[in-house]
Amino acid sequence: MLLPYKIEGRLEAGCDEAGRGCLAGAVYAAAVILPPTFRDERLNDSKQLSEKQRYTLRPVIEQSALAWAIGIATPEEIDKINILNASFLAMHRALDALKIAPEALLIDGNHFTPYRDIPYSCEIKGDGRFLSIAAASILAKTYRDDYMKRLHEEYPHYRWNKNKGYPTRDHRAAILQYGVTPYHRQTFRLLGVEQHSLFE
């Protein structure tokens, strides 16, 4: 069972990101503050849920949360400051957009860049341990999936409606056949090998 908070009585925001391992598209992050009484047995790490389950839970989270927000870092920002720092930037932007200031942050993963003077703890596999991080993982994942589906309408060859920009065989085959788009991360190894010719 996922825990509702790390320290009882403290207003905690769970933070998680989606899209770090993708070859294309922005990285999305979410910050969620849940009320201490919130419980939902369906809530889990977004990777453990089906797409249907994630989209079913999204309005439950949004309606139940004391506050929630989405932050984004663009492919250009990813190429400029690297994907790890871009993930932190997206988290910071999500935290900036919260209508309530949290007293502490629960960050999924093992690294983070401090946000203002708010204390934080990095939680390995936190999306499978804390409700607020699990909620953030679902929001980040579903909003990013919506974004990739929109990009698919613009560039259907890459099948982003299915692979969401991840390095699948069909995605890399499309890069090889059609080249790169403005949404591809130019600093990533898009074909799994060096591909200098793609950018010349």
PDB file of C-alpha atoms in Angstrom:
ATOM      1  CA  MET A   1       0.000   0.000   0.000  1.00  0.00           C
ATOM      2  CA  LEU A   2       1.281   3.438  -0.918  1.00  0.00           C
ATOM      3  CA  LEU A   3       1.918   5.919   1.886  1.00  0.00           C
ATOM      4  CA  PRO A   4      -0.110   9.158   2.044  1.00  0.00           C
ATOM      5  CA  TYR A   5       2.828  11.215   3.360  1.00  0.00           C
ATOM      6  CA  LYS A   6       6.378  10.885   4.625  1.00  0.00           C
ATOM      7  CA  ILE A   7       5.880  13.051   7.724  1.00  0.00           C
ATOM      8  CA  GLU A   8       2.358  13.228   9.108  1.00  0.00           C
ATOM      9  CA  GLY A   9       0.804  16.662   9.220  1.00  0.00           C
ATOM     10  CA  ARG A  10       3.261  18.149   6.707  1.00  0.00           C
ATOM     11  CA  LEU A  11       2.026  19.645   3.414  1.00  0.00           C
ATOM     12  CA  GLU A  12       4.046  17.617   0.909  1.00  0.00           C
ATOM     13  CA  ALA A  13       4.142  17.908  -2.884  1.00  0.00           C
ATOM     14  CA  GLY A  14       5.015  14.782  -4.837  1.00  0.00           C
ATOM     15  CA  CYS A  15       6.992  15.374  -8.038  1.00  0.00           C
ATOM     16  CA  ASP A  16       7.704  13.112 -10.985  1.00  0.00           C
ATOM     17  CA  GLU A  17       8.558  13.422 -14.666  1.00  0.00           C
ATOM     18  CA  ALA A  18       7.753  11.635 -17.910  1.00  0.00           C
ATOM     19  CA  GLY A  19       9.702  11.415 -21.128  1.00  0.00           C
ATOM     20  CA  ARG A  20      13.314  11.400 -19.984  1.00  0.00           C
ATOM     21  CA  GLY A  21      14.215   8.399 -22.103  1.00  0.00           C
ATOM     22  CA  CYS A  22      12.510   9.608 -25.283  1.00  0.00           C
ATOM     23  CA  LEU A  23      14.196  10.599 -28.527  1.00  0.00           C
ATOM     24  CA  ALA A  24      11.649  13.303 -29.318  1.00  0.00           C
ATOM     25  CA  GLY A  25       9.392  15.764 -27.573  1.00  0.00           C
ATOM     26  CA  ALA A  26       9.446  17.776 -24.395  1.00  0.00           C
ATOM     27  CA  VAL A  27       9.930  16.332 -20.937  1.00  0.00           C
ATOM     28  CA  TYR A  28       6.895  16.795 -18.691  1.00  0.00           C
ATOM     29  CA  ALA A  29       6.758  16.987 -14.913  1.00  0.00           C
ATOM     30  CA  ALA A  30       3.932  17.190 -12.422  1.00  0.00           C
ATOM     31  CA  ALA A  31       3.655  18.343  -8.827  1.00  0.00           C
ATOM     32  CA  VAL A  32       0.728  17.172  -6.714  1.00  0.00           C
ATOM     33  CA  ILE A  33      -0.361  18.002  -3.161  1.00  0.00           C
ATOM     34  CA  LEU A  34      -2.962  15.514  -1.918  1.00  0.00           C
ATOM     35  CA  PRO A  35      -5.072  15.926   1.192  1.00  0.00           C
ATOM     36  CA  PRO A  36      -3.901  13.691   4.066  1.00  0.00           C
ATOM     37  CA  THR A  37      -7.199  11.797   3.957  1.00  0.00           C
ATOM     38  CA  PHE A  38      -6.886  10.867   0.268  1.00  0.00           C
ATOM     39  CA  ARG A  39      -6.981   7.132  -0.473  1.00  0.00           C
ATOM     40  CA  ASP A  40      -7.499   5.253  -3.710  1.00  0.00           C
ATOM     41  CA  GLU A  41      -6.427   1.637  -4.005  1.00  0.00           C
ATOM     42  CA  ARG A  42      -6.110   1.991  -7.779  1.00  0.00           C
ATOM     43  CA  LEU A  43      -3.358   4.583  -7.522  1.00  0.00           C
ATOM     44  CA  ASN A  44       0.100   3.245  -8.359  1.00  0.00           C
ATOM     45  CA  ASP A  45       3.235   4.028 -10.313  1.00  0.00           C
ATOM     46  CA  SER A  46       1.991   5.034 -13.791  1.00  0.00           C
ATOM     47  CA  LYS A  47       4.275   2.427 -15.404  1.00  0.00           C
ATOM     48  CA  GLN A  48       2.341  -0.291 -13.574  1.00  0.00           C
ATOM     49  CA  LEU A  49      -1.008   0.920 -14.926  1.00  0.00           C
ATOM     50  CA  SER A  50      -2.666   0.565 -18.312  1.00  0.00           C
ATOM     51  CA  GLU A  51      -3.314   3.636 -20.433  1.00  0.00           C
ATOM     52  CA  LYS A  52      -7.020   3.351 -19.654  1.00  0.00           C
ATOM     53  CA  GLN A  53      -6.332   3.172 -15.907  1.00  0.00           C
ATOM     54  CA  ARG A  54      -4.102   6.250 -16.056  1.00  0.00           C
ATOM     55  CA  TYR A  55      -6.713   8.321 -17.871  1.00  0.00           C
ATOM     56  CA  THR A  56      -9.424   7.111 -15.484  1.00  0.00           C
ATOM     57  CA  LEU A  57      -7.371   8.213 -12.494  1.00  0.00           C
ATOM     58  CA  ARG A  58      -6.347  11.609 -13.883  1.00  0.00           C
ATOM     59  CA  PRO A  59      -9.646  13.411 -13.150  1.00  0.00           C
ATOM     60  CA  VAL A  60      -9.828  11.705  -9.744  1.00  0.00           C
ATOM     61  CA  ILE A  61      -6.411  13.126  -8.885  1.00  0.00           C
ATOM     62  CA  GLU A  62      -7.195  16.578 -10.260  1.00  0.00           C
ATOM     63  CA  GLN A  63     -10.503  16.826  -8.404  1.00  0.00           C
ATOM     64  CA  SER A  64      -9.120  15.450  -5.132  1.00  0.00           C
ATOM     65  CA  ALA A  65      -5.791  17.288  -4.964  1.00  0.00           C
ATOM     66  CA  LEU A  66      -5.332  20.387  -2.864  1.00  0.00           C
ATOM     67  CA  ALA A  67      -3.149  21.608  -5.732  1.00  0.00           C
ATOM     68  CA  TRP A  68      -1.581  20.190  -8.882  1.00  0.00           C
ATOM     69  CA  ALA A  69       0.380  21.568 -11.818  1.00  0.00           C
ATOM     70  CA  ILE A  70       2.309  20.556 -14.930  1.00  0.00           C
ATOM     71  CA  GLY A  71       5.737  21.835 -15.987  1.00  0.00           C
ATOM     72  CA  ILE A  72       7.477  21.381 -19.330  1.00  0.00           C
ATOM     73  CA  ALA A  73      11.019  21.645 -20.710  1.00  0.00           C
ATOM     74  CA  THR A  74      11.301  21.784 -24.488  1.00  0.00           C
ATOM     75  CA  PRO A  75      13.510  19.681 -26.779  1.00  0.00           C
ATOM     76  CA  GLU A  76      15.664  22.785 -27.328  1.00  0.00           C
ATOM     77  CA  GLU A  77      16.143  23.194 -23.588  1.00  0.00           C
ATOM     78  CA  ILE A  78      16.948  19.489 -23.262  1.00  0.00           C
ATOM     79  CA  ASP A  79      19.690  19.842 -25.892  1.00  0.00           C
ATOM     80  CA  LYS A  80      21.043  22.975 -24.230  1.00  0.00           C
ATOM     81  CA  ILE A  81      21.192  21.901 -20.575  1.00  0.00           C
ATOM     82  CA  ASN A  82      20.919  18.064 -20.854  1.00  0.00           C
ATOM     83  CA  ILE A  83      17.968  15.843 -20.022  1.00  0.00           C
ATOM     84  CA  LEU A  84      18.644  15.551 -16.286  1.00  0.00           C
ATOM     85  CA  ASN A  85      18.731  19.316 -15.755  1.00  0.00           C
ATOM     86  CA  ALA A  86      15.751  19.739 -18.091  1.00  0.00           C
ATOM     87  CA  SER A  87      13.789  17.286 -15.926  1.00  0.00           C
ATOM     88  CA  PHE A  88      14.580  19.385 -12.853  1.00  0.00           C
ATOM     89  CA  LEU A  89      13.606  22.549 -14.763  1.00  0.00           C
ATOM     90  CA  ALA A  90      10.242  21.000 -15.659  1.00  0.00           C
ATOM     91  CA  MET A  91       9.708  20.047 -11.991  1.00  0.00           C
ATOM     92  CA  HIS A  92      10.559  23.577 -10.881  1.00  0.00           C
ATOM     93  CA  ARG A  93       8.065  24.980 -13.377  1.00  0.00           C
ATOM     94  CA  ALA A  94       5.373  22.642 -12.077  1.00  0.00           C
ATOM     95  CA  LEU A  95       6.143  23.775  -8.513  1.00  0.00           C
ATOM     96  CA  ASP A  96       6.030  27.420  -9.637  1.00  0.00           C
ATOM     97  CA  ALA A  97       2.493  26.839 -10.914  1.00  0.00           C
ATOM     98  CA  LEU A  98       1.078  25.299  -7.725  1.00  0.00           C
ATOM     99  CA  LYS A  99      -1.633  27.451  -6.150  1.00  0.00           C
ATOM    100  CA  ILE A 100      -0.514  26.322  -2.689  1.00  0.00           C
ATOM    101  CA  ALA A 101       3.095  26.416  -1.507  1.00  0.00           C
ATOM    102  CA  PRO A 102       4.167  23.027  -0.138  1.00  0.00           C
ATOM    103  CA  GLU A 103       6.127  22.665   3.072  1.00  0.00           C
ATOM    104  CA  ALA A 104       8.264  19.852   1.659  1.00  0.00           C
ATOM    105  CA  LEU A 105       8.906  18.024  -1.615  1.00  0.00           C
ATOM    106  CA  LEU A 106       9.009  14.304  -2.341  1.00  0.00           C
ATOM    107  CA  ILE A 107      11.024  13.785  -5.527  1.00  0.00           C
ATOM    108  CA  ASP A 108      10.945  10.548  -7.485  1.00  0.00           C
ATOM    109  CA  GLY A 109      14.525   9.434  -8.141  1.00  0.00           C
ATOM    110  CA  ASN A 110      17.905  10.001  -6.545  1.00  0.00           C
ATOM    111  CA  HIS A 111      18.829  13.534  -7.691  1.00  0.00           C
ATOM    112  CA  PHE A 112      17.249  16.966  -7.597  1.00  0.00           C
ATOM    113  CA  THR A 113      18.184  20.628  -7.819  1.00  0.00           C
ATOM    114  CA  PRO A 114      16.954  22.471  -4.713  1.00  0.00           C
ATOM    115  CA  TYR A 115      13.797  24.526  -5.192  1.00  0.00           C
ATOM    116  CA  ARG A 116      13.769  27.829  -3.323  1.00  0.00           C
ATOM    117  CA  ASP A 117      14.263  27.059   0.373  1.00  0.00           C
ATOM    118  CA  ILE A 118      11.768  24.193   0.525  1.00  0.00           C
ATOM    119  CA  PRO A 119      13.195  20.995   2.037  1.00  0.00           C
ATOM    120  CA  TYR A 120      13.070  17.932  -0.177  1.00  0.00           C
ATOM    121  CA  SER A 121      13.841  14.240  -0.136  1.00  0.00           C
ATOM    122  CA  CYS A 122      14.720  12.085  -3.122  1.00  0.00           C
ATOM    123  CA  GLU A 123      12.818   8.819  -3.076  1.00  0.00           C
ATOM    124  CA  ILE A 124      14.069   5.868  -5.118  1.00  0.00           C
ATOM    125  CA  LYS A 125      11.037   4.291  -6.815  1.00  0.00           C
ATOM    126  CA  GLY A 126       8.950   6.818  -4.952  1.00  0.00           C
ATOM    127  CA  ASP A 127       6.119   6.485  -7.468  1.00  0.00           C
ATOM    128  CA  GLY A 128       5.540   3.016  -6.053  1.00  0.00           C
ATOM    129  CA  ARG A 129       5.782   4.161  -2.421  1.00  0.00           C
ATOM    130  CA  PHE A 130       4.022   7.506  -1.998  1.00  0.00           C
ATOM    131  CA  LEU A 131       0.548   8.487  -3.180  1.00  0.00           C
ATOM    132  CA  SER A 132       1.546  12.038  -4.128  1.00  0.00           C
ATOM    133  CA  ILE A 133       4.443  10.879  -6.314  1.00  0.00           C
ATOM    134  CA  ALA A 134       2.268   8.203  -7.932  1.00  0.00           C
ATOM    135  CA  ALA A 135      -0.340  10.876  -8.656  1.00  0.00           C
ATOM    136  CA  ALA A 136       2.332  13.124 -10.168  1.00  0.00           C
ATOM    137  CA  SER A 137       3.603  10.263 -12.329  1.00  0.00           C
ATOM    138  CA  ILE A 138       0.103   9.721 -13.740  1.00  0.00           C
ATOM    139  CA  LEU A 139      -0.445  13.391 -14.537  1.00  0.00           C
ATOM    140  CA  ALA A 140       2.987  13.818 -16.111  1.00  0.00           C
ATOM    141  CA  LYS A 141       2.564  10.679 -18.205  1.00  0.00           C
ATOM    142  CA  THR A 142      -0.967  11.380 -19.456  1.00  0.00           C
ATOM    143  CA  TYR A 143      -0.347  15.040 -20.282  1.00  0.00           C
ATOM    144  CA  ARG A 144       2.831  14.116 -22.138  1.00  0.00           C
ATOM    145  CA  ASP A 145       1.009  11.362 -24.025  1.00  0.00           C
ATOM    146  CA  ASP A 146      -1.637  13.898 -25.088  1.00  0.00           C
ATOM    147  CA  TYR A 147       1.158  16.165 -26.348  1.00  0.00           C
ATOM    148  CA  MET A 148       2.835  13.369 -28.335  1.00  0.00           C
ATOM    149  CA  LYS A 149      -0.505  12.436 -29.904  1.00  0.00           C
ATOM    150  CA  ARG A 150      -0.822  16.047 -31.093  1.00  0.00           C
ATOM    151  CA  LEU A 151       2.690  15.925 -32.557  1.00  0.00           C
ATOM    152  CA  HIS A 152       1.751  12.698 -34.313  1.00  0.00           C
ATOM    153  CA  GLU A 153      -0.840  14.619 -36.333  1.00  0.00           C
ATOM    154  CA  GLU A 154       1.990  16.801 -37.623  1.00  0.00           C
ATOM    155  CA  TYR A 155       4.518  13.997 -38.208  1.00  0.00           C
ATOM    156  CA  PRO A 156       2.589  10.710 -38.590  1.00  0.00           C
ATOM    157  CA  HIS A 157       5.549   8.746 -40.021  1.00  0.00           C
ATOM    158  CA  TYR A 158       7.124   8.432 -36.568  1.00  0.00           C
ATOM    159  CA  ARG A 159       4.049   6.826 -34.948  1.00  0.00           C
ATOM    160  CA  TRP A 160       4.328   8.988 -31.852  1.00  0.00           C
ATOM    161  CA  ASN A 161       0.703   8.167 -31.079  1.00  0.00           C
ATOM    162  CA  LYS A 162       1.948   4.662 -30.281  1.00  0.00           C
ATOM    163  CA  ASN A 163       5.592   4.942 -29.176  1.00  0.00           C
ATOM    164  CA  LYS A 164       5.248   8.417 -27.568  1.00  0.00           C
ATOM    165  CA  GLY A 165       8.745   9.301 -28.764  1.00  0.00           C
ATOM    166  CA  TYR A 166      10.549   6.395 -27.097  1.00  0.00           C
ATOM    167  CA  PRO A 167      13.369   4.609 -28.995  1.00  0.00           C
ATOM    168  CA  THR A 168      11.306   1.797 -30.476  1.00  0.00           C
ATOM    169  CA  ARG A 169      12.304  -0.036 -33.632  1.00  0.00           C
ATOM    170  CA  ASP A 170       9.611   1.667 -35.713  1.00  0.00           C
ATOM    171  CA  HIS A 171      10.615   5.103 -34.430  1.00  0.00           C
ATOM    172  CA  ARG A 172      14.269   4.583 -35.317  1.00  0.00           C
ATOM    173  CA  ALA A 173      13.317   3.134 -38.700  1.00  0.00           C
ATOM    174  CA  ALA A 174      11.320   6.289 -39.434  1.00  0.00           C
ATOM    175  CA  ILE A 175      14.272   8.483 -38.420  1.00  0.00           C
ATOM    176  CA  LEU A 176      16.481   6.513 -40.790  1.00  0.00           C
ATOM    177  CA  GLN A 177      13.978   6.879 -43.628  1.00  0.00           C
ATOM    178  CA  TYR A 178      12.661  10.416 -43.099  1.00  0.00           C
ATOM    179  CA  GLY A 179      15.377  12.127 -41.037  1.00  0.00           C
ATOM    180  CA  VAL A 180      14.836  14.202 -37.925  1.00  0.00           C
ATOM    181  CA  THR A 181      12.120  16.689 -37.056  1.00  0.00           C
ATOM    182  CA  PRO A 182      12.301  19.917 -35.020  1.00  0.00           C
ATOM    183  CA  TYR A 183      10.951  17.883 -32.100  1.00  0.00           C
ATOM    184  CA  HIS A 184      13.821  15.394 -32.017  1.00  0.00           C
ATOM    185  CA  ARG A 185      16.493  15.825 -29.370  1.00  0.00           C
ATOM    186  CA  GLN A 186      19.568  16.589 -31.427  1.00  0.00           C
ATOM    187  CA  THR A 187      22.048  15.625 -28.685  1.00  0.00           C
ATOM    188  CA  PHE A 188      20.592  12.115 -28.324  1.00  0.00           C
ATOM    189  CA  ARG A 189      21.869   9.085 -30.222  1.00  0.00           C
ATOM    190  CA  LEU A 190      18.746   8.850 -32.313  1.00  0.00           C
ATOM    191  CA  LEU A 191      19.671   5.668 -34.155  1.00  0.00           C
ATOM    192  CA  GLY A 192      21.472   3.974 -31.297  1.00  0.00           C
ATOM    193  CA  VAL A 193      24.730   4.682 -33.142  1.00  0.00           C
ATOM    194  CA  GLU A 194      26.571   7.848 -34.108  1.00  0.00           C
ATOM    195  CA  GLN A 195      24.510   9.648 -36.723  1.00  0.00           C
ATOM    196  CA  HIS A 196      26.446  12.790 -37.632  1.00  0.00           C
ATOM    197  CA  SER A 197      25.174  12.611 -41.204  1.00  0.00           C
ATOM    198  CA  LEU A 198      21.631  13.321 -39.997  1.00  0.00           C
ATOM    199  CA  PHE A 199      22.645  16.801 -38.912  1.00  0.00           C
ATOM    200  CA  GLU A 200      24.989  17.806 -41.715  1.00  0.00           C
TER     201      GLU A 200
END
